[in-house]
PDB file of C-alpha atoms in Angstrom:
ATOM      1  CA  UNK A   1      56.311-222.883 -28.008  1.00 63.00           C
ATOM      2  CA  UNK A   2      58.335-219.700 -28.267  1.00 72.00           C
ATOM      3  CA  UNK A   3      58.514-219.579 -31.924  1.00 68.00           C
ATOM      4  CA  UNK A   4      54.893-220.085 -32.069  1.00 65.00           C
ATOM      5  CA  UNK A   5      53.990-217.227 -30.061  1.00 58.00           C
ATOM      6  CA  UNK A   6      56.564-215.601 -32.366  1.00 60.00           C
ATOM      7  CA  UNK A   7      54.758-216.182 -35.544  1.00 55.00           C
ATOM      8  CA  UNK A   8      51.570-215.762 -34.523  1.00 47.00           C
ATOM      9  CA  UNK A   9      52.633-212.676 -32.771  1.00 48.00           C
ATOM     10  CA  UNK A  10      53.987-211.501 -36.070  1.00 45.00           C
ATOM     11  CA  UNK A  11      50.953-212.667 -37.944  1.00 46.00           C
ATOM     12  CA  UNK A  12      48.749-210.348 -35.660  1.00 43.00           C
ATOM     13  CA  UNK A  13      51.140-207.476 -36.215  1.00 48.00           C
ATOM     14  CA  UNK A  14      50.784-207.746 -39.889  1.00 47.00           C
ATOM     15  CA  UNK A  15      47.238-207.871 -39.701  1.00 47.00           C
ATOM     16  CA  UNK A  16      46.880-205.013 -37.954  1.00 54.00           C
ATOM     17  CA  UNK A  17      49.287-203.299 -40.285  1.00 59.00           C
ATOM     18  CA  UNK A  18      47.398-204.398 -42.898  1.00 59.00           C
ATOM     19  CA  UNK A  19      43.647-203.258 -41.939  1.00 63.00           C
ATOM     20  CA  UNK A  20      45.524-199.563 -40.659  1.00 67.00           C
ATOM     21  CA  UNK A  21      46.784-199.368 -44.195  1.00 62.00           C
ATOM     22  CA  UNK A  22      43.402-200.071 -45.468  1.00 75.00           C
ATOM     23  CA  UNK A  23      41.359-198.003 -43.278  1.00 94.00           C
ATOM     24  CA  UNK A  24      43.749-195.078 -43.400  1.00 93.00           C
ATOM     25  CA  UNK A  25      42.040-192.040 -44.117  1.00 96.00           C
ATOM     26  CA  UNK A  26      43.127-188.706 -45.621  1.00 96.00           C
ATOM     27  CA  UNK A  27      43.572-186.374 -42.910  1.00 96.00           C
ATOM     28  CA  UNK A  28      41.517-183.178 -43.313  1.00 98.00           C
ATOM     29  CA  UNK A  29      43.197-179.515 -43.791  1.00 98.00           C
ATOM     30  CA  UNK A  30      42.480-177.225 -41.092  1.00 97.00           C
ATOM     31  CA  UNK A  31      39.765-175.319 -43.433  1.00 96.00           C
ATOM     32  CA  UNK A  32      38.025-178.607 -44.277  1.00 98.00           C
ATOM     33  CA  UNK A  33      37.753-179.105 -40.213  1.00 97.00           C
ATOM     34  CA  UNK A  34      36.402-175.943 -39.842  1.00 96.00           C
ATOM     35  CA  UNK A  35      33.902-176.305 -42.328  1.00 95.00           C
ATOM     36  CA  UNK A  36      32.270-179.712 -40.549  1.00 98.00           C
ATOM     37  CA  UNK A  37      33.440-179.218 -37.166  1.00 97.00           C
ATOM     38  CA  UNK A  38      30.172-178.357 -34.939  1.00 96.00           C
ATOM     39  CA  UNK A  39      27.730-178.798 -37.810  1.00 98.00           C
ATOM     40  CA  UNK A  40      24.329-179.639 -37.021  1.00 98.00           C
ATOM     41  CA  UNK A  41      22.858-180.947 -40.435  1.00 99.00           C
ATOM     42  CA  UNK A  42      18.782-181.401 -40.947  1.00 99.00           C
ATOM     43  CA  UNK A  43      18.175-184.922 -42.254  1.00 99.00           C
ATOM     44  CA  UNK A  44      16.999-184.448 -45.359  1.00 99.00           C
ATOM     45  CA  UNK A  45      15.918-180.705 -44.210  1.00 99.00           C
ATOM     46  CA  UNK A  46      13.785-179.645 -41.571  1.00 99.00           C
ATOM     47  CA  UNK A  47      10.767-181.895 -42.580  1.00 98.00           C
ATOM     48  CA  UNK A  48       7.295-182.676 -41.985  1.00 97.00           C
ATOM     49  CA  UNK A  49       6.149-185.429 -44.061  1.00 97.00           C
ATOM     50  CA  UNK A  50       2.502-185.127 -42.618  1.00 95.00           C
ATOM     51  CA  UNK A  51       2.337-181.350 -43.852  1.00 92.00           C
ATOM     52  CA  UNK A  52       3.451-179.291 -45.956  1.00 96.00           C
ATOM     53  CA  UNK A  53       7.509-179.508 -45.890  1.00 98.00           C
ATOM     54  CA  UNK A  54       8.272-182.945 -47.204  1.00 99.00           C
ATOM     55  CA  UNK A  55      11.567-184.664 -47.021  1.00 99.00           C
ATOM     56  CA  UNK A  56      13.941-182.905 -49.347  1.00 99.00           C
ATOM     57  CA  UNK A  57      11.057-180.236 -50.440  1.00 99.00           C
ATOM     58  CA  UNK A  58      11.889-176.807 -50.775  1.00 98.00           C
ATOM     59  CA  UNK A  59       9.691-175.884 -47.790  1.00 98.00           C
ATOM     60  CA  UNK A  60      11.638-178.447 -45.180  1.00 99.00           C
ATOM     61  CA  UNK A  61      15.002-176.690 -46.344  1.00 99.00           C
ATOM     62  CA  UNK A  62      13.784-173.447 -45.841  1.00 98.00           C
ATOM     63  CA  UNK A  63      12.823-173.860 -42.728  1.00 99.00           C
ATOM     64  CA  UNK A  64      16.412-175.505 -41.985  1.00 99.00           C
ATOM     65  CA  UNK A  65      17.816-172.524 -42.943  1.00 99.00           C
ATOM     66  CA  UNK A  66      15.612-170.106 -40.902  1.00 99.00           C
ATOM     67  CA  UNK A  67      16.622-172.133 -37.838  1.00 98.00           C
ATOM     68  CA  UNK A  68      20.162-171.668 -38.347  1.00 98.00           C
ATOM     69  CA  UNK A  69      20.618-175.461 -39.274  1.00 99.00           C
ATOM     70  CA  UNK A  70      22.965-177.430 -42.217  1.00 99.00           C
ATOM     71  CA  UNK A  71      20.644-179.144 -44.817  1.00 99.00           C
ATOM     72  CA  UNK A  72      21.731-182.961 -45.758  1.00 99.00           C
ATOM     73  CA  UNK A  73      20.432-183.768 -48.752  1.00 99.00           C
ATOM     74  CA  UNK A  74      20.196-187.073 -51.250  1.00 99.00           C
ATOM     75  CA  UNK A  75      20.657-186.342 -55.071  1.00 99.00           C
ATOM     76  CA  UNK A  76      20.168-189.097 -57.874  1.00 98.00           C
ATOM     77  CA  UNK A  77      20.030-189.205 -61.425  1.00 98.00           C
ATOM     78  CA  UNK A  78      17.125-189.416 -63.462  1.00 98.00           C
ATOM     79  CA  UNK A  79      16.487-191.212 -66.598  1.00 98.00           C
ATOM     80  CA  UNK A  80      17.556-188.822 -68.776  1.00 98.00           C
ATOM     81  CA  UNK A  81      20.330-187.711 -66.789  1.00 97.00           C
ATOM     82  CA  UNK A  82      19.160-184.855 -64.437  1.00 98.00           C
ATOM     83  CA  UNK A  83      20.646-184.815 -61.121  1.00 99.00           C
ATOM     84  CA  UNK A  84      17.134-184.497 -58.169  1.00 99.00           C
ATOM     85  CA  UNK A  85      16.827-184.161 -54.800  1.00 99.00           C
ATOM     86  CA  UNK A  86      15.366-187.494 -53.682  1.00 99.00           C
ATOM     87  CA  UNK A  87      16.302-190.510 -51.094  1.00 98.00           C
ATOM     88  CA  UNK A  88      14.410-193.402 -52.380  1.00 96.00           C
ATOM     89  CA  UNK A  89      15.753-195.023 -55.579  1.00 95.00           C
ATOM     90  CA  UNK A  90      11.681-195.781 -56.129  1.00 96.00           C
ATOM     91  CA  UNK A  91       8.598-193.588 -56.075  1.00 98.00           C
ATOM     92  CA  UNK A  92       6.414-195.310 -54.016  1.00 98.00           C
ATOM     93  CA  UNK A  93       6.926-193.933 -50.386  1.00 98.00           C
ATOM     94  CA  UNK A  94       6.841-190.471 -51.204  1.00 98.00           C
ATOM     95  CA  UNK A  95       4.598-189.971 -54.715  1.00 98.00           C
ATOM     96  CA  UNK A  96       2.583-193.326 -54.907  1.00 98.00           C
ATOM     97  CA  UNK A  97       3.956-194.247 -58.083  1.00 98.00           C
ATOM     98  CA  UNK A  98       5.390-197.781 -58.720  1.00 97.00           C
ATOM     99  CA  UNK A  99       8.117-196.369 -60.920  1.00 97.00           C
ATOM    100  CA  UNK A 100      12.161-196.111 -60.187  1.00 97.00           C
ATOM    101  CA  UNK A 101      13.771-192.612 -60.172  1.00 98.00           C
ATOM    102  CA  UNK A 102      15.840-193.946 -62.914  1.00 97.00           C
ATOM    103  CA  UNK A 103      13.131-194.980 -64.963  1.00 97.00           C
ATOM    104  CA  UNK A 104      11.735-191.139 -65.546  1.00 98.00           C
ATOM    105  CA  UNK A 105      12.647-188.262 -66.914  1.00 99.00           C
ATOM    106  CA  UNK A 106      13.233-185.272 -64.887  1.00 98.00           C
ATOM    107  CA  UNK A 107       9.463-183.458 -66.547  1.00 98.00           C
ATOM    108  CA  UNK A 108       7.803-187.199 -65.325  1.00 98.00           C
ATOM    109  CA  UNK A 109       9.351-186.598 -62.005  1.00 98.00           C
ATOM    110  CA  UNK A 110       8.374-182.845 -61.579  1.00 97.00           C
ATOM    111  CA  UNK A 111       4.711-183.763 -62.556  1.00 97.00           C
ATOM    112  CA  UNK A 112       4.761-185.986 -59.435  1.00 98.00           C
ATOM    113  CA  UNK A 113       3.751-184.587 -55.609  1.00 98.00           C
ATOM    114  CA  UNK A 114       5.617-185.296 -52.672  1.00 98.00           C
ATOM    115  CA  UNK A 115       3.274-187.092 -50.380  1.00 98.00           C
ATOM    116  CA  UNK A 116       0.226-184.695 -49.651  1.00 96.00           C
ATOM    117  CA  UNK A 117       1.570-181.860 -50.374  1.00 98.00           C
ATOM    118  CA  UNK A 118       2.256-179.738 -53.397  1.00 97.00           C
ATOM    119  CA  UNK A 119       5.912-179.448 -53.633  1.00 98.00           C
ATOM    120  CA  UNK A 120       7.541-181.454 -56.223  1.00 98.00           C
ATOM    121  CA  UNK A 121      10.994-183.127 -57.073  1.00 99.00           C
ATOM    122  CA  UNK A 122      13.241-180.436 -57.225  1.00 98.00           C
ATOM    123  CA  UNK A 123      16.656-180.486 -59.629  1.00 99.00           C
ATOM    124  CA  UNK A 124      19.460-179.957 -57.552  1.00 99.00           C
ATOM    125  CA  UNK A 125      20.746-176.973 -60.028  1.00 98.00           C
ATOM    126  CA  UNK A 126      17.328-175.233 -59.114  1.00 98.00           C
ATOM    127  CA  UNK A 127      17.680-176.363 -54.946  1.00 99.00           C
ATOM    128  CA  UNK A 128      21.024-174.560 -55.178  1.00 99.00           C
ATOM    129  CA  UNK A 129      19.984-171.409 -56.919  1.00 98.00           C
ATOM    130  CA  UNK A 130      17.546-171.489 -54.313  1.00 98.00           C
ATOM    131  CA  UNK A 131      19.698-171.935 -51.329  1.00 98.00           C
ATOM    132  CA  UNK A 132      22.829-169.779 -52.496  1.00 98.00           C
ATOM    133  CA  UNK A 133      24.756-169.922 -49.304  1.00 97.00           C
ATOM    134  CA  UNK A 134      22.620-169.619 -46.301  1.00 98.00           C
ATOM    135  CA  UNK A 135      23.249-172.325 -45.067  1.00 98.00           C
ATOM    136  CA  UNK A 136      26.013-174.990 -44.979  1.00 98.00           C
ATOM    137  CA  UNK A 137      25.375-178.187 -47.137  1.00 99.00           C
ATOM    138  CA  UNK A 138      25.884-182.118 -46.743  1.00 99.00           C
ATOM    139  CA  UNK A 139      25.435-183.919 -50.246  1.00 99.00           C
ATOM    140  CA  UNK A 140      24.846-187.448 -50.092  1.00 99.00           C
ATOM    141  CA  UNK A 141      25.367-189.202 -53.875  1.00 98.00           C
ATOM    142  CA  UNK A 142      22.920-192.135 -54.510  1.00 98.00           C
ATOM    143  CA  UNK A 143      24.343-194.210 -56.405  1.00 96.00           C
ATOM    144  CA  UNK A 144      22.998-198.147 -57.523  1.00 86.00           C
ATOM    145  CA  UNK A 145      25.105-200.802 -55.590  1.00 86.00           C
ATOM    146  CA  UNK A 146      28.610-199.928 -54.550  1.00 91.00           C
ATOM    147  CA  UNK A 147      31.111-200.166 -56.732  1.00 88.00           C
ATOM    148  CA  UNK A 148      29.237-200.023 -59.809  1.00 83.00           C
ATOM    149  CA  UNK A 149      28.973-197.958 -63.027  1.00 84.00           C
ATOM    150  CA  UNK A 150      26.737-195.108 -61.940  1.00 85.00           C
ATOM    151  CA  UNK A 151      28.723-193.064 -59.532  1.00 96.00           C
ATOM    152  CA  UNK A 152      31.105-191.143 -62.328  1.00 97.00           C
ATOM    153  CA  UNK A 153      28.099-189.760 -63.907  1.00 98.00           C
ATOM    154  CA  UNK A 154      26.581-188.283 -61.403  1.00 98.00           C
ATOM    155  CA  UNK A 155      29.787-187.021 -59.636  1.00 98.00           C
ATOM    156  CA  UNK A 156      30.676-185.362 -63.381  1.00 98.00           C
ATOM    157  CA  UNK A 157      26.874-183.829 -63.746  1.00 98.00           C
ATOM    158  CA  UNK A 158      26.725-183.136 -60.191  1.00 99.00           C
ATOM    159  CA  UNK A 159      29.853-181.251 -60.114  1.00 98.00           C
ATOM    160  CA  UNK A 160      28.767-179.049 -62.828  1.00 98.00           C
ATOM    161  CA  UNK A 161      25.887-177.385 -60.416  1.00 98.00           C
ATOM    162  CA  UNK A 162      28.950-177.646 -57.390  1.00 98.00           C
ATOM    163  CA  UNK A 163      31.690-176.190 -58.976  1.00 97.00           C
ATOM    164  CA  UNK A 164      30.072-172.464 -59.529  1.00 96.00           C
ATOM    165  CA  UNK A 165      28.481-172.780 -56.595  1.00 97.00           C
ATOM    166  CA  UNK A 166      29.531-170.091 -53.599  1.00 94.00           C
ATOM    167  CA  UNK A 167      28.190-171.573 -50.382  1.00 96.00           C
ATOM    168  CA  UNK A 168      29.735-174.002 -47.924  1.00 97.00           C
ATOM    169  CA  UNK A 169      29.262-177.865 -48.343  1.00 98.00           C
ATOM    170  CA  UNK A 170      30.987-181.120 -48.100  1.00 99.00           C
ATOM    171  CA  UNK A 171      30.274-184.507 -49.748  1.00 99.00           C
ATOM    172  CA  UNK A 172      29.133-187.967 -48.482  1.00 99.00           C
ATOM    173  CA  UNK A 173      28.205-191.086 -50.244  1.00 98.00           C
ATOM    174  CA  UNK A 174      27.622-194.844 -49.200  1.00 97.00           C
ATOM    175  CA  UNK A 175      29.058-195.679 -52.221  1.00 97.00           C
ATOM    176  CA  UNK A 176      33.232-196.152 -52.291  1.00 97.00           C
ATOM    177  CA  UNK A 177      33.423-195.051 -56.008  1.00 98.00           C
ATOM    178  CA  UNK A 178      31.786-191.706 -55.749  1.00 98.00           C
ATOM    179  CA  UNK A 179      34.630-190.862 -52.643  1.00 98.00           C
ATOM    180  CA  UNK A 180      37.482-192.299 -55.472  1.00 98.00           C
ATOM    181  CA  UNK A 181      35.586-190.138 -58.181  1.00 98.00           C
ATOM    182  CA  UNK A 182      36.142-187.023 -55.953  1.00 99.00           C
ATOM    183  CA  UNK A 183      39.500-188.523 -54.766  1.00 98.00           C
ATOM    184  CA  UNK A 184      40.627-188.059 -58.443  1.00 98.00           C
ATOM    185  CA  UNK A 185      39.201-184.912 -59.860  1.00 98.00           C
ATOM    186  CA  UNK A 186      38.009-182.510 -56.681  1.00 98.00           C
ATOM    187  CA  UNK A 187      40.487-183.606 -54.084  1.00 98.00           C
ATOM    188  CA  UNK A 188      40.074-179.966 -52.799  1.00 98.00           C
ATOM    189  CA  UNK A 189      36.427-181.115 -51.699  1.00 98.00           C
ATOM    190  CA  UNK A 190      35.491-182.444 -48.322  1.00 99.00           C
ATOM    191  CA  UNK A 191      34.553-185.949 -48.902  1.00 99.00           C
ATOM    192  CA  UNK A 192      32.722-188.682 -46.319  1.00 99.00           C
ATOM    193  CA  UNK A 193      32.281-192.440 -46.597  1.00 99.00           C
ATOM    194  CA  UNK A 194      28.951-193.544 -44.856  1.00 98.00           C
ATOM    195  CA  UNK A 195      28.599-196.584 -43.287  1.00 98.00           C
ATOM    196  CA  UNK A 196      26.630-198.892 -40.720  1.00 96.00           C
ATOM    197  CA  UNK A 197      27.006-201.935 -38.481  1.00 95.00           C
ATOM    198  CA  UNK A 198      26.795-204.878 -40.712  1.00 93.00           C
ATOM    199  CA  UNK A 199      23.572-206.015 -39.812  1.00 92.00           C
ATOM    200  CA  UNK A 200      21.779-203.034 -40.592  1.00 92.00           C
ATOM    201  CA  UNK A 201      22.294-203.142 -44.312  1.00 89.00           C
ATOM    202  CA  UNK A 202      19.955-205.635 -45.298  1.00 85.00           C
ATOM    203  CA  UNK A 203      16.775-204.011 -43.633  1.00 86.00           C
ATOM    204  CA  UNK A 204      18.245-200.684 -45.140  1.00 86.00           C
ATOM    205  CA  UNK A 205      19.036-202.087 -48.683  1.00 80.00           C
ATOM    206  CA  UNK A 206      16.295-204.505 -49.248  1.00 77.00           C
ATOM    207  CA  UNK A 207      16.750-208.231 -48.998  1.00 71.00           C
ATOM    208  CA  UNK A 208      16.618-207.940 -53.247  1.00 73.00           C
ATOM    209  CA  UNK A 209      19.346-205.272 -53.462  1.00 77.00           C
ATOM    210  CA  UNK A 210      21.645-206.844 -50.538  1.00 76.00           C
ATOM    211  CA  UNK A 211      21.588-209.807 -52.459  1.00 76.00           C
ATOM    212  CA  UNK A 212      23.311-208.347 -55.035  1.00 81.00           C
ATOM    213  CA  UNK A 213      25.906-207.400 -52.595  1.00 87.00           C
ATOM    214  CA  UNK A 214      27.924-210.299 -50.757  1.00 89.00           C
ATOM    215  CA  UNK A 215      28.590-210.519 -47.210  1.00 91.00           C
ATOM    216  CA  UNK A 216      32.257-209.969 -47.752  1.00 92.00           C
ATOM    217  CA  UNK A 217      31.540-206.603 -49.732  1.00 92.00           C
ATOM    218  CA  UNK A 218      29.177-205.513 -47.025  1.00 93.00           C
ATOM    219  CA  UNK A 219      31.805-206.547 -44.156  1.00 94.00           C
ATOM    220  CA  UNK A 220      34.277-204.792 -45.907  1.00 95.00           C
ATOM    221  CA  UNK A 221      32.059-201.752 -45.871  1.00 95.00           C
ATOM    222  CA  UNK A 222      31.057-201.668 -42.635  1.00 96.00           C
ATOM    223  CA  UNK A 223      34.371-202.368 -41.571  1.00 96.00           C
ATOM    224  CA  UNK A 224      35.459-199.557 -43.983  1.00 98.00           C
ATOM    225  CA  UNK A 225      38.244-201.490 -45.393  1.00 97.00           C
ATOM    226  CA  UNK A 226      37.464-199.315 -48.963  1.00 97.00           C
ATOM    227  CA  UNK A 227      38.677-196.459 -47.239  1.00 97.00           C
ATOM    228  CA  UNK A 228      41.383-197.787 -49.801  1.00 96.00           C
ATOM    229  CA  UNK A 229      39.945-196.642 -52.367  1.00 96.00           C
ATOM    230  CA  UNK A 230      38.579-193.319 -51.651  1.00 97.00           C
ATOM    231  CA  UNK A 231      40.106-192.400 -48.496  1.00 98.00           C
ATOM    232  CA  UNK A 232      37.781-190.603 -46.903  1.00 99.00           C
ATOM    233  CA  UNK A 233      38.320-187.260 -44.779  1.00 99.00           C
ATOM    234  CA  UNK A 234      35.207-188.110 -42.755  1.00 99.00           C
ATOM    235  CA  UNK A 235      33.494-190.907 -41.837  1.00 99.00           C
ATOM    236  CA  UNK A 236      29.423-190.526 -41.370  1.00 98.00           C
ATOM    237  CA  UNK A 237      28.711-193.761 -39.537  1.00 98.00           C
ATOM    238  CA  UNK A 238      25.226-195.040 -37.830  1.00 97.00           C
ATOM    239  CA  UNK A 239      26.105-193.797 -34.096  1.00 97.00           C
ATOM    240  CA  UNK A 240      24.531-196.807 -32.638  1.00 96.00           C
ATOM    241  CA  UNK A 241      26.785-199.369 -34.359  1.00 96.00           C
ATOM    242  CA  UNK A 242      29.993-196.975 -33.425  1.00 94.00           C
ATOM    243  CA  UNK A 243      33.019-199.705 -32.786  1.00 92.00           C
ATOM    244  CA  UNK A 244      36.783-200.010 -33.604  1.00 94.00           C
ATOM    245  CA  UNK A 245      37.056-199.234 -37.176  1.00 96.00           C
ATOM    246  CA  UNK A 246      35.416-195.728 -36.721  1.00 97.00           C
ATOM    247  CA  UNK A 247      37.471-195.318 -33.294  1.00 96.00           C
ATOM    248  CA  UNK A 248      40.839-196.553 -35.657  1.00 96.00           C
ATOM    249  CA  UNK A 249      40.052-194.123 -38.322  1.00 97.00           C
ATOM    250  CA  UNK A 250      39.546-191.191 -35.835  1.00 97.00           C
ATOM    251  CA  UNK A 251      42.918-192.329 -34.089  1.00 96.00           C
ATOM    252  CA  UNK A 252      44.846-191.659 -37.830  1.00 97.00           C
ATOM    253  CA  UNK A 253      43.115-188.173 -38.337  1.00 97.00           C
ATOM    254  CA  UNK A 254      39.384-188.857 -39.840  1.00 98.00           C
ATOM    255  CA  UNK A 255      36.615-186.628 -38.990  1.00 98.00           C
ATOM    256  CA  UNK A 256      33.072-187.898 -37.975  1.00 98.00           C
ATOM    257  CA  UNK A 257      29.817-187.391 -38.121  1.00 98.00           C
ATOM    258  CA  UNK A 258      26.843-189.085 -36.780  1.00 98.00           C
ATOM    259  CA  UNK A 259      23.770-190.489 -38.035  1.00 98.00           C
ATOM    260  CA  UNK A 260      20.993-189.895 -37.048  1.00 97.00           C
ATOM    261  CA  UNK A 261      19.958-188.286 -34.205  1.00 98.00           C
ATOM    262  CA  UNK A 262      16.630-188.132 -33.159  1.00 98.00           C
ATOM    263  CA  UNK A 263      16.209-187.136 -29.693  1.00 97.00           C
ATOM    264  CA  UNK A 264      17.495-184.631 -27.290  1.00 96.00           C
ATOM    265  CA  UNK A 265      18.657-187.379 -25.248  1.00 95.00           C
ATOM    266  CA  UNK A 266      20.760-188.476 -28.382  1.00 96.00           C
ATOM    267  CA  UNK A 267      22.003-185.440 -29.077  1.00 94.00           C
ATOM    268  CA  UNK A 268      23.723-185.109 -25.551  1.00 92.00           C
ATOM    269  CA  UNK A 269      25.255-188.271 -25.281  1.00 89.00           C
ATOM    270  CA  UNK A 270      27.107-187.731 -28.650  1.00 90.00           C
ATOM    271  CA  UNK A 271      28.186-183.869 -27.620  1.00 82.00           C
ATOM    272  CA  UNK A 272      31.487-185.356 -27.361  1.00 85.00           C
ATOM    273  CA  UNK A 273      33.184-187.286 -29.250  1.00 90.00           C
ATOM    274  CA  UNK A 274      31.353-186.370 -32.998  1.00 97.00           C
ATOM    275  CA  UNK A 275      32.120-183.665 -34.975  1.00 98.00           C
ATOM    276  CA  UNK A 276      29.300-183.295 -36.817  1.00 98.00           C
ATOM    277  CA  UNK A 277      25.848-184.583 -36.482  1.00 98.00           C
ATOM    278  CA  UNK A 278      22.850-185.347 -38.571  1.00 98.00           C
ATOM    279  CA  UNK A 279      19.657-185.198 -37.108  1.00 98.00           C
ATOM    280  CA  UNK A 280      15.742-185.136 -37.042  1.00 98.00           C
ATOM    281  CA  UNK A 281      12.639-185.341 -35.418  1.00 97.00           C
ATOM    282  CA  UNK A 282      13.718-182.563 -32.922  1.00 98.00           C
ATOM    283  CA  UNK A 283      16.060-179.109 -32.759  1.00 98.00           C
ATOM    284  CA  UNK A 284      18.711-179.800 -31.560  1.00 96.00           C
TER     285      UNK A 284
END
């Protein structure tokens, strides 16, 4: 009996060595934790989608700025290579078209509206030009399916906007490869691995697009066992699905931000705790 609970002692010791190895983050420098710590970041700016500040529209992240807020932003590629400020890998929710952002090019993507409004697509060169410092900035890279060919591109193309570029931001991405991208050639910029309980990634993927991604893969992201790869200085996880790989990583140095917050009530029970959150649908 005693050598049993030996082994398996052992065996749970090596496990646990194992998944800390995995997990391990890159601890931040002290300016990268002042540049998150107490950030409050407008999802996707300070929007309206029933008027006339859209999700990532101009308007919605001039209005961020005027309240004093971050701006988090999506950018994508489009089909011939310009890097846009969008969420949606498709056009449907927000222009009524049935075409992918990666099936147009960046002039049949500007001649599309946002919704009912007038604002367009904007490039993220042009959003930057536009912003030029006022306020601090959380990129999130859009990539296809984790892991696969697209996220060098647009980390290279993105990077050419980023790397003249005078104002404050930090970088975040679902997507493992685009942290190792930045891992490798901007290690000097703040990098984030998103994540989410495991269940919440087929209703956020698509049943199609989850398929393409097996259970292990998504375990091993939610668990953020590719912090291997990229190892992440912060980790941007869905607040409600908060458990012990988040509470691991924080315990070896990560940062962490929260997604996203929605109500004052929200807002208060995460005051401590996060260093960062993301928010909408109220100021916080």
């Amino acid at each position: 009996m005693t050598t049993i609970l030996i082994t398996v002692s052992l065996a749970a010791i090596a496990v646990a060595i194992a998944a800390a190895w995995m997990i391990r983050p890159e601890p931040p420098s002290p300016a990268m934790r002042r540049a998150l710590a107490g950030r409050k970041y407008a999802h996707r700016g300070l929007y309206d989608n029933s008027g006339k500040a859209p999700e990532n529209s101009m308007p919605a992240f001039k209005a961020a700025i005027a309240k004093g807020y971050g701006i988090e932003l999506d950018i994508r590629l489009s089909g011939d290579g310009r890097v846009v400020v969008f969420h949606d890998a498709g056009l449907e929710r927000m222009c009524g078209d049935g075409r992918l952002v990666s099936g147009c090019s960046f002039e049949e993507l500007s001649s599309l509206r946002l919704l009912s409004s007038d604002e367009r697509i904007p490039a993220f060169d042009d959003f930057l030009a536009a912003v030029s410092g006022a306020a601090p900035l959380l990129v999130e890279f859009k990539t296809g399916l984790p892991g696969g060919p697209g996220a060098g591109e647009l980390c290279r193309k993105a990077m050419e906007a980023l790397d003249s570029y005078e104002g404050d931001y930090v970088v975040e991405s679902f997507d493992y490869a685009v942290l190792e991208w930045f891992r490798a050639n901007r290690p000097a910029v703040m990098r984030g691995q998103l994540a989410m309980g495991l269940r919440c990634y087929v209703p956020a993927m698509g049943a199609r697009a989850a398929a393409a991604l097996p259970f292990r893969r998504r375990a091993m992201l939610s668990w953020l066992l590719y912090n291997r790869r990229g190892r992440p200085h912060f980790v941007s996880y869905r607040f409600q699905d908060a458990g012990l790989a988040l509470g691991l990583c924080r315990a070896l140095g990560a940062m962490s931000a929260a997604w996203t917050v929605k109500t004052p009530a929200e807002g208060a029970s995460l005051a401590r705790g996060w260093d960062a959150i993301v928010f909408e649908g109220y100021l916080p």
